[in-house]
mmCIF file of C-alpha atoms in Angstrom:
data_model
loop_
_atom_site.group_PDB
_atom_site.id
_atom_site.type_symbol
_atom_site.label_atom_id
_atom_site.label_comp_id
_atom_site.label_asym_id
_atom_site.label_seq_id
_atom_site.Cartn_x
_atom_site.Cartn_y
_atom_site.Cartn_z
ATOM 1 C CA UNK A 2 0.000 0.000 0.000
ATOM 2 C CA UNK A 3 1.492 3.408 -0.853
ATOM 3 C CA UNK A 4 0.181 6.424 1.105
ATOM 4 C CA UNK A 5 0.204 10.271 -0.727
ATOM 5 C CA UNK A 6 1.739 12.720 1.632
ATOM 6 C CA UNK A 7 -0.007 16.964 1.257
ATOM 7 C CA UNK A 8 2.944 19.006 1.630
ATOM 8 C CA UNK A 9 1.510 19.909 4.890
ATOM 9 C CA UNK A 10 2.342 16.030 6.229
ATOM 10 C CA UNK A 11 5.821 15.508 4.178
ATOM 11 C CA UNK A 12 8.463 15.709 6.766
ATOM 12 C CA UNK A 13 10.552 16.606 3.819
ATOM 13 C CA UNK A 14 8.409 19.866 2.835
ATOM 14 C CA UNK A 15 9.488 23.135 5.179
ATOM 15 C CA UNK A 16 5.696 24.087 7.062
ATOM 16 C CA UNK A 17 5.011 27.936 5.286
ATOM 17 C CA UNK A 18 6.304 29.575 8.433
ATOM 18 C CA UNK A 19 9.314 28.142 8.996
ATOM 19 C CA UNK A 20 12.039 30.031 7.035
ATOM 20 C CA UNK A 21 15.007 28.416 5.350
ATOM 21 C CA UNK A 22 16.013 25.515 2.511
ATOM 22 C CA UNK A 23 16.511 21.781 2.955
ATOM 23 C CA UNK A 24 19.751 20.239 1.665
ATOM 24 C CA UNK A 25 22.434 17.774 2.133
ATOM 25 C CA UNK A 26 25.734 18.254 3.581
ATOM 26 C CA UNK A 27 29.019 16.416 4.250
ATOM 27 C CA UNK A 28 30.072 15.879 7.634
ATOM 28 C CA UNK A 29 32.032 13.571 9.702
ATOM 29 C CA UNK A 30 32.119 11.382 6.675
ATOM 30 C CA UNK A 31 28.904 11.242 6.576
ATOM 31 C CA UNK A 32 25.680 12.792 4.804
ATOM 32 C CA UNK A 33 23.488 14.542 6.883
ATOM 33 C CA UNK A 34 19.948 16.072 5.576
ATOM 34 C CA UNK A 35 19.794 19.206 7.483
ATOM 35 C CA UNK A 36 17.339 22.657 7.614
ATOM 36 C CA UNK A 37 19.328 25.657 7.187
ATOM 37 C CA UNK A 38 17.960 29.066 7.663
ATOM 38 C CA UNK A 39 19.216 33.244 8.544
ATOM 39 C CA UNK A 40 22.075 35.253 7.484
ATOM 40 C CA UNK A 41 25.201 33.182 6.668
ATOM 41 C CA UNK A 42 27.240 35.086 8.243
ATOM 42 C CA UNK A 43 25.133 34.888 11.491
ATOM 43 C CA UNK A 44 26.638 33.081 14.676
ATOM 44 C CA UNK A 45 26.134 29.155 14.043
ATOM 45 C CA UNK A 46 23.049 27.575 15.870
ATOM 46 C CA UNK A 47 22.732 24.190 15.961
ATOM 47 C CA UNK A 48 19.503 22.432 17.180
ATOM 48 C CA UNK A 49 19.681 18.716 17.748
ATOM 49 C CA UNK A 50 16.662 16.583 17.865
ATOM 50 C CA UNK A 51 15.772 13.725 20.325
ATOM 51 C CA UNK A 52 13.974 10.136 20.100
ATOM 52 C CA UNK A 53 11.585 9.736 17.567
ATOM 53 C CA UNK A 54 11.928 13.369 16.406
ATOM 54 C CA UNK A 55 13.433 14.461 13.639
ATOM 55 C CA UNK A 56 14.737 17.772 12.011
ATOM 56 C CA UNK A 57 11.019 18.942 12.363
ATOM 57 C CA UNK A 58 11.205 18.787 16.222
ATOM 58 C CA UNK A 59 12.733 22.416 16.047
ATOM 59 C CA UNK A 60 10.411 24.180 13.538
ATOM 60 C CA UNK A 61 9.131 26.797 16.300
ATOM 61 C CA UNK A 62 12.493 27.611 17.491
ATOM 62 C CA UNK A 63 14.100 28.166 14.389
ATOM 63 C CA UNK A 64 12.564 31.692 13.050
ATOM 64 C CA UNK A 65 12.789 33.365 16.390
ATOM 65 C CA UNK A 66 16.333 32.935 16.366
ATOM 66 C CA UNK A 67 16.494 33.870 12.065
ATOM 67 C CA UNK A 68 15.321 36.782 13.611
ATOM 68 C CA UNK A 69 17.988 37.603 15.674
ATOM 69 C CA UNK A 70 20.654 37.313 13.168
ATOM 70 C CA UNK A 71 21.624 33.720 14.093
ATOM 71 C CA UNK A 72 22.426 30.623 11.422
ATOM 72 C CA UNK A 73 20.910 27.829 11.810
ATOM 73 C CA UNK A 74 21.296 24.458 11.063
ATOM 74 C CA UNK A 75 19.087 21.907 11.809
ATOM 75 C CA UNK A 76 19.755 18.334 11.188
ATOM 76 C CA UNK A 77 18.104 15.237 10.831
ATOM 77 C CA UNK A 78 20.852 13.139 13.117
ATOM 78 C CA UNK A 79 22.553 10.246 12.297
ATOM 79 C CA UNK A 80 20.060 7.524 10.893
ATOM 80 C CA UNK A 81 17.184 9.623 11.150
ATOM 81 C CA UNK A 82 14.732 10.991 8.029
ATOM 82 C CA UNK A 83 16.724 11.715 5.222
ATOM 83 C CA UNK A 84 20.126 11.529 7.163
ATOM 84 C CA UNK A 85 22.813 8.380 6.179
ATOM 85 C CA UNK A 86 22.150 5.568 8.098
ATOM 86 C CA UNK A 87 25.240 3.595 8.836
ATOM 87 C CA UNK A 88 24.571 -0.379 9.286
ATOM 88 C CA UNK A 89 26.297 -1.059 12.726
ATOM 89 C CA UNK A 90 25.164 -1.060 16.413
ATOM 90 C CA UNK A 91 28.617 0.339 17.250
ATOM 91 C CA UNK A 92 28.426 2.698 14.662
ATOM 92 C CA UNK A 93 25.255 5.057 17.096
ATOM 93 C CA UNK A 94 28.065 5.082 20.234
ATOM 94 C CA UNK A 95 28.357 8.643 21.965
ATOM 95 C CA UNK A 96 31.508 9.797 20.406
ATOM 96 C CA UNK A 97 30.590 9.100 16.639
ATOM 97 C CA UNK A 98 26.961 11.069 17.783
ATOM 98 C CA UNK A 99 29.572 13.430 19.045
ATOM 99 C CA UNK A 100 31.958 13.898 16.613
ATOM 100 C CA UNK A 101 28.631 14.252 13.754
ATOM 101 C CA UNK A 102 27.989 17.653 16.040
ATOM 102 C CA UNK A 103 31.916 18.937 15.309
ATOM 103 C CA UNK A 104 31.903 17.630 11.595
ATOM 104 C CA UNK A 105 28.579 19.840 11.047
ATOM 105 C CA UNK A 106 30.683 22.955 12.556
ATOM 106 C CA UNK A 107 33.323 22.333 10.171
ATOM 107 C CA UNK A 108 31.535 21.869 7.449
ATOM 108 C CA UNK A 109 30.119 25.032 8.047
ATOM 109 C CA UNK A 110 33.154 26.626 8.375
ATOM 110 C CA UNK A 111 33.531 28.042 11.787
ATOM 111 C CA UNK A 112 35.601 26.946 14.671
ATOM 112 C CA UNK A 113 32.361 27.537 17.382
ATOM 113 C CA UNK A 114 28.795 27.168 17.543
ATOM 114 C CA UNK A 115 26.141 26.912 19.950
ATOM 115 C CA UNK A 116 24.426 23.956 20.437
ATOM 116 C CA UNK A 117 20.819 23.288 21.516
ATOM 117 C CA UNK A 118 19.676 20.070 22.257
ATOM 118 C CA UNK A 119 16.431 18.437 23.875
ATOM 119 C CA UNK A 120 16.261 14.676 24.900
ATOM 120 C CA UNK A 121 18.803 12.421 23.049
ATOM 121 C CA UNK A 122 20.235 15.532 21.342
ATOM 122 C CA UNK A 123 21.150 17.258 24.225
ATOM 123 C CA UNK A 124 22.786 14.086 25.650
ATOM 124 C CA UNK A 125 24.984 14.570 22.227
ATOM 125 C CA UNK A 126 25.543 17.879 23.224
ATOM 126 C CA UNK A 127 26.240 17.169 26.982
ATOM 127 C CA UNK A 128 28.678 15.391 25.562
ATOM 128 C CA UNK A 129 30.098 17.122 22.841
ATOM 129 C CA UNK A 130 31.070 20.149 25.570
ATOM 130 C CA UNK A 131 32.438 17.679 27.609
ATOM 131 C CA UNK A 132 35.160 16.351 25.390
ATOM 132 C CA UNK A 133 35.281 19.536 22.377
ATOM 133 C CA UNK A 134 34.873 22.382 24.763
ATOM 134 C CA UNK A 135 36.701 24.730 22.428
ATOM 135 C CA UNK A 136 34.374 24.493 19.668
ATOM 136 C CA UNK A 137 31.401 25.217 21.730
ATOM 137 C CA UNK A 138 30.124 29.025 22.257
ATOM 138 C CA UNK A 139 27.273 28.146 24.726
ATOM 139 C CA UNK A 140 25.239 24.638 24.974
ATOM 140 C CA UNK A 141 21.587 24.656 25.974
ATOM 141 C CA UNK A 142 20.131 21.056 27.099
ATOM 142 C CA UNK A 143 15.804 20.663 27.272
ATOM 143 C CA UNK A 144 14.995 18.158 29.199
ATOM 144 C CA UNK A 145 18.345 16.138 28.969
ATOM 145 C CA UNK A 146 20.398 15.502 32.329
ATOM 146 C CA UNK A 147 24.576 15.790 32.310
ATOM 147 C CA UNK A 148 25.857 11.804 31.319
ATOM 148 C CA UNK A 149 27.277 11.428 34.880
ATOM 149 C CA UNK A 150 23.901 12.655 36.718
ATOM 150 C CA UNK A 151 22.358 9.767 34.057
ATOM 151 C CA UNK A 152 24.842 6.977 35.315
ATOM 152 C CA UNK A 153 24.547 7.889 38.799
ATOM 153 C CA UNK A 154 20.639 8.030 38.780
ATOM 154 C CA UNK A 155 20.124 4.756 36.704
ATOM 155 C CA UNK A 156 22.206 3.202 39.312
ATOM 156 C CA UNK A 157 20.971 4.220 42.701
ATOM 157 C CA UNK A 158 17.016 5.554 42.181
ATOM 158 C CA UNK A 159 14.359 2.357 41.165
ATOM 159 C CA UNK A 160 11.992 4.841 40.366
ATOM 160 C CA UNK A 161 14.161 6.674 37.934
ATOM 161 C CA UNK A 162 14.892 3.172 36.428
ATOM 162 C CA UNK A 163 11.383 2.030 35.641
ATOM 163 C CA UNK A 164 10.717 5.729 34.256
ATOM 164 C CA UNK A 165 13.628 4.242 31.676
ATOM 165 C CA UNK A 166 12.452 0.911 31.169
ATOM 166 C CA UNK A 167 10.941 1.305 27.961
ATOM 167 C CA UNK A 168 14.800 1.640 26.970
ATOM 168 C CA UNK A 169 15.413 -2.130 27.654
ATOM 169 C CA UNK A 170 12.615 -3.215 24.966
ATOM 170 C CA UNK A 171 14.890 -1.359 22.952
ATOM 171 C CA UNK A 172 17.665 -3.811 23.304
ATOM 172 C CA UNK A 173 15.776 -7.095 21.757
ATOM 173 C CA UNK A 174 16.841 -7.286 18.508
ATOM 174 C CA UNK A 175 14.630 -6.711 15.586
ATOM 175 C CA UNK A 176 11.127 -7.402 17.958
ATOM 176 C CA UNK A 177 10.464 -2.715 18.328
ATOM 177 C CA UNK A 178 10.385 -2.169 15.110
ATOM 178 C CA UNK A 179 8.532 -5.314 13.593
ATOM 179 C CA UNK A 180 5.790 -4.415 16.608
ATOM 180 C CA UNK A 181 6.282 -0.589 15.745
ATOM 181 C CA UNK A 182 5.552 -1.052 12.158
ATOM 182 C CA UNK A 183 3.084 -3.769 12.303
ATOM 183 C CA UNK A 184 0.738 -1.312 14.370
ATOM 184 C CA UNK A 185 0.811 1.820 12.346
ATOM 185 C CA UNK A 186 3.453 3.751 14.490
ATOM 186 C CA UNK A 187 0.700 3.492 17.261
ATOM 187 C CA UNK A 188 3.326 3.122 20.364
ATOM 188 C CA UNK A 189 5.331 5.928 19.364
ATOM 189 C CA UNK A 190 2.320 8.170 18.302
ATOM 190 C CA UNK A 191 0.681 7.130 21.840
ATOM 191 C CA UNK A 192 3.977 7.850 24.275
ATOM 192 C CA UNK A 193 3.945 11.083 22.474
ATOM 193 C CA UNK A 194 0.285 11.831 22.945
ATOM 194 C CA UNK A 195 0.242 10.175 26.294
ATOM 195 C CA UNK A 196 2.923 12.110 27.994
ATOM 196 C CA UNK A 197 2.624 15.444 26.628
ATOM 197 C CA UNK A 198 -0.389 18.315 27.693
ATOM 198 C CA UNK A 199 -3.485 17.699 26.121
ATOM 199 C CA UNK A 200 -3.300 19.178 22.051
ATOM 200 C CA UNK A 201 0.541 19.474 21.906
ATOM 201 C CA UNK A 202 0.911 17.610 18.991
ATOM 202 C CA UNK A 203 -1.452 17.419 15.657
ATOM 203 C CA UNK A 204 -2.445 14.687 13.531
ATOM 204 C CA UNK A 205 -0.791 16.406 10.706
ATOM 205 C CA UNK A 206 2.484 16.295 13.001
ATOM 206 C CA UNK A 207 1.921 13.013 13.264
ATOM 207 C CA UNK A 208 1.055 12.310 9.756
ATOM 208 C CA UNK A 209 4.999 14.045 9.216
ATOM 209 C CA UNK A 210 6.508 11.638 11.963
ATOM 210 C CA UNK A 211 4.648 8.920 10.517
ATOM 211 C CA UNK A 212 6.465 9.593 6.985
ATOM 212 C CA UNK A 213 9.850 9.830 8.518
ATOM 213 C CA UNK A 214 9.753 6.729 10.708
ATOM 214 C CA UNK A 215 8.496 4.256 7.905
ATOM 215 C CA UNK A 216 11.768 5.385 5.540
ATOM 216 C CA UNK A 217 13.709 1.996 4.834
ATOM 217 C CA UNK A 218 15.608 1.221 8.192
ATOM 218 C CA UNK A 219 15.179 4.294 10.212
ATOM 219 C CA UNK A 220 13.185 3.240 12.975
ATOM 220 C CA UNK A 221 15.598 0.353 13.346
ATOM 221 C CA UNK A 222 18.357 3.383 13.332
ATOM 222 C CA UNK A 223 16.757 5.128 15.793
ATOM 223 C CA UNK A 224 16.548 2.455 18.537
ATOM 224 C CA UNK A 225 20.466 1.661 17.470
ATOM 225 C CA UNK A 226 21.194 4.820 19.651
ATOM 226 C CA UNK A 227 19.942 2.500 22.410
ATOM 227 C CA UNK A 228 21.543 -0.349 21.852
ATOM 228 C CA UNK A 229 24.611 1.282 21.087
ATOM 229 C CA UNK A 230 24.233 3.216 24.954
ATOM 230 C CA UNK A 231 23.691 -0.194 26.544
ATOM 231 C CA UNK A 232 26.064 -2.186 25.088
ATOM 232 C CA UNK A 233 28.958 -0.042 25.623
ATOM 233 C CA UNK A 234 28.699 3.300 27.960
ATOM 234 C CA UNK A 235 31.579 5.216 28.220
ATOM 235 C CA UNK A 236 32.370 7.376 31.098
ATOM 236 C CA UNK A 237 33.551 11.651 30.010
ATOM 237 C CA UNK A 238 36.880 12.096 30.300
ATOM 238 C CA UNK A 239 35.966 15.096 32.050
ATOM 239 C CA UNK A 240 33.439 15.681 34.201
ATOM 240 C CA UNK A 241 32.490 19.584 34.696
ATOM 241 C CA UNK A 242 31.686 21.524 31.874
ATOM 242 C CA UNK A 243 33.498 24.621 31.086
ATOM 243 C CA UNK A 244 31.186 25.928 28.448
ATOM 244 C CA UNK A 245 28.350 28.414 29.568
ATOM 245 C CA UNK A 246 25.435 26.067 29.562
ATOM 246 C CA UNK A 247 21.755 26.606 30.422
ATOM 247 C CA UNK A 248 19.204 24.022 31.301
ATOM 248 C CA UNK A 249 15.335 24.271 30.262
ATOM 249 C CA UNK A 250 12.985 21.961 32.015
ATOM 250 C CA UNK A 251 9.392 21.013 31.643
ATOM 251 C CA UNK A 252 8.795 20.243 34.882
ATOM 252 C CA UNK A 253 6.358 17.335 34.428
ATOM 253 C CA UNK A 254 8.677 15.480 32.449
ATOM 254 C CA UNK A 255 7.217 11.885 33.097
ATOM 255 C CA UNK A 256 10.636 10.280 31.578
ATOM 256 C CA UNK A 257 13.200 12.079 33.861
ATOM 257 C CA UNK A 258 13.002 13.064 37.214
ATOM 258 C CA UNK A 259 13.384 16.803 37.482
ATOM 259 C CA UNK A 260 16.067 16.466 40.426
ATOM 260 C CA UNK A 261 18.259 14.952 37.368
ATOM 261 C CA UNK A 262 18.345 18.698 36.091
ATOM 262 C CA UNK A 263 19.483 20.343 39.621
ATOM 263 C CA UNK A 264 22.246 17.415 39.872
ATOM 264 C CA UNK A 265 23.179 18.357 36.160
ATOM 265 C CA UNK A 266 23.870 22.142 36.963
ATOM 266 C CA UNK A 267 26.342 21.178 39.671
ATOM 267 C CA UNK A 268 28.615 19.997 37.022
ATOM 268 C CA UNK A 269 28.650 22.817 35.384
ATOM 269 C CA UNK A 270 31.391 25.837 35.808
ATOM 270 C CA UNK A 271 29.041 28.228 34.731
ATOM 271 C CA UNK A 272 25.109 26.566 34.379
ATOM 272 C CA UNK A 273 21.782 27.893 35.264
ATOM 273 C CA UNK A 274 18.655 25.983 34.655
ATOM 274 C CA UNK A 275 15.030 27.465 33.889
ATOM 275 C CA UNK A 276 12.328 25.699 35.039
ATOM 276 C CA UNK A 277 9.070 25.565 32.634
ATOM 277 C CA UNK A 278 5.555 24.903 34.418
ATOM 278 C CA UNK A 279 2.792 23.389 32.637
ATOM 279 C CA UNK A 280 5.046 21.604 30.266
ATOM 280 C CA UNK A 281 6.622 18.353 30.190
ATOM 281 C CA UNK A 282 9.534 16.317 27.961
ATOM 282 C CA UNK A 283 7.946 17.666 25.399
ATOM 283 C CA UNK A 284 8.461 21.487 26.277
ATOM 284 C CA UNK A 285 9.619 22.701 23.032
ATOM 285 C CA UNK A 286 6.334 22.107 21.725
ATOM 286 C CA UNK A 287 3.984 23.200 24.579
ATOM 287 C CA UNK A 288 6.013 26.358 25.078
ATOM 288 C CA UNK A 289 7.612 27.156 21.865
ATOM 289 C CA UNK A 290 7.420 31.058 22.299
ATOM 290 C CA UNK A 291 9.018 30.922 25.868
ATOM 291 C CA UNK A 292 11.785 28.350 25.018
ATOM 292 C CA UNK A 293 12.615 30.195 22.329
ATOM 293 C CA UNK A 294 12.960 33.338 24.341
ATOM 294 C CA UNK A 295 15.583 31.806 26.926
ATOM 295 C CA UNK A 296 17.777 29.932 24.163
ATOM 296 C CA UNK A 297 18.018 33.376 22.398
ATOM 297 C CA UNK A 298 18.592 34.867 26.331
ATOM 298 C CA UNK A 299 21.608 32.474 26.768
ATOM 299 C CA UNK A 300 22.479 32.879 23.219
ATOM 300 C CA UNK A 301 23.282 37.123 23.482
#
């Protein structure tokens, strides 16, 4: 059965008010589908999706900060949408994630950006100014906790463990996606729904997540990230962050307990953390305006 996308729905078409051009670009040997948008000469933004978004996880955030002067560059990460999707487990580990964020500032030319990223993409991030601090001007995270504050919470809190135990159905092999697929994208579509305020997300953003999950072996890309955390999880080489960092938090994040943020700040040299009522993982979305407004605060 084939299914007929409107533009509206195509996670490949740009919605009508989100400014900017789609294209392809080289990075970290690798070939990355990306949003760009603003001034090219504008300070580099990147914004870095989470699980199951893709680029289009961003497409509030990106004209408020067109609008003041920035570049940005918004990728569909490694595996996801329209973005190369290496074969391997091994090849989703932490530092290849990482190293995707530093070949997308080179290929762009410049030797610092800032980097924004919510769920799995600002556990990239957390990373990335952990181990490349020099090639990061500022690092916001939404709703992603510092990798050490993850380790040490898995470990010693139950509760924050069965919040995360959707992760280890993630680790059979080949059993997500089959399920996933078979049902329409229903489980994804329903954590989505299910954990975010009432009306966050449309059935035309759906119809677009829809599109980019069913492309030929993302989903099974996707979960990869997971399998590649579990099998093999690194500790930082360092383990406070030098960068200026900021941390936005839905409060009602039913995934990750919101003393995970607090713990995350004290590893940072110079962190602050703004706490978002009424919103949960899903903050970007629920308070699009208002997130926008403190990444472009941290960004000045």
């Amino acid at each position: 059965m084939t299914t007929s996308l409107s533009a509206a729905t195509d996670p490949d078409t740009l919605p009508r008010d989100v400014p900017g051009e789609a294209t392809f670009v080289e990075a970290n040997g690798r070939t990355f589908h990306v949003v760009e948008a603003g001034p090219e000469g504008g300070d580099l933004v990147l914004l870095l999706h989470g699980f199951p978004e893709f680029w289009y996880g961003w497409h509030d955030q990106i004209r408020p900060l067109v609008n003041e002067g920035y570049r940005v560059v918004v990728p569909d990460q490694r595996g996801y949408n329209r973005s190369e999707r290496p074969g391997r487990v091994r090849d989703y580990r932490i530092e290849a994630l990482s190293a995707d964020v530093t070949g997308l500032i080179d290929a762009y030319d410049r030797e610092t950006a800032a980097v924004v990223g919510h769920d799995w993409g600002g556990v990239v991030g957390w990373w990335t100014a952990l181990h490349s601090p020099g090639r990061l001007s500022s690092f916001v995270a939404v709703n992603a906790p510092h990798p050490t504050v993850i380790r040490q919470t898995l470990t010693s809190d139950p509760a924050q463990l069965l919040r995360s135990g959707y992760a280890a159905f993630f680790q059979l092999p080949k059993v997500p996606e089959a399920l996933t697929r078979a049902a329409n994208w229903r489980l994804p579509v329903a954590m989505m729904r299910e954990s975010s305020m009432p009306g966050t997300f449309s059935t035309q953003d759906f119809d677009r997540y829809r599109a980019a999950w069913r492309k030929e072996g993302a989903f099974t890309a996707m979960l990869n990230w997971y399998r590649a955390a579990a099998r093999r999880r690194p500790e930082p080489e360092a383990d406070e962050v030098a960068v200026p960092t900021r941390l936005i938090w839905g409060v009602h994040d039913q995934f990750l307990k919101h003393r995970m943020a607090y713990d995350s700040v004290d590893h940072c040299a110079d962190g602050r953390i703004t706490n978002i009522q009424e919103a949960t993982h899903w903050v970007h979305h629920e308070q699009p305006v208002k997130v926008a407004d403190v990444i472009c605060d941290e960004l000045a």
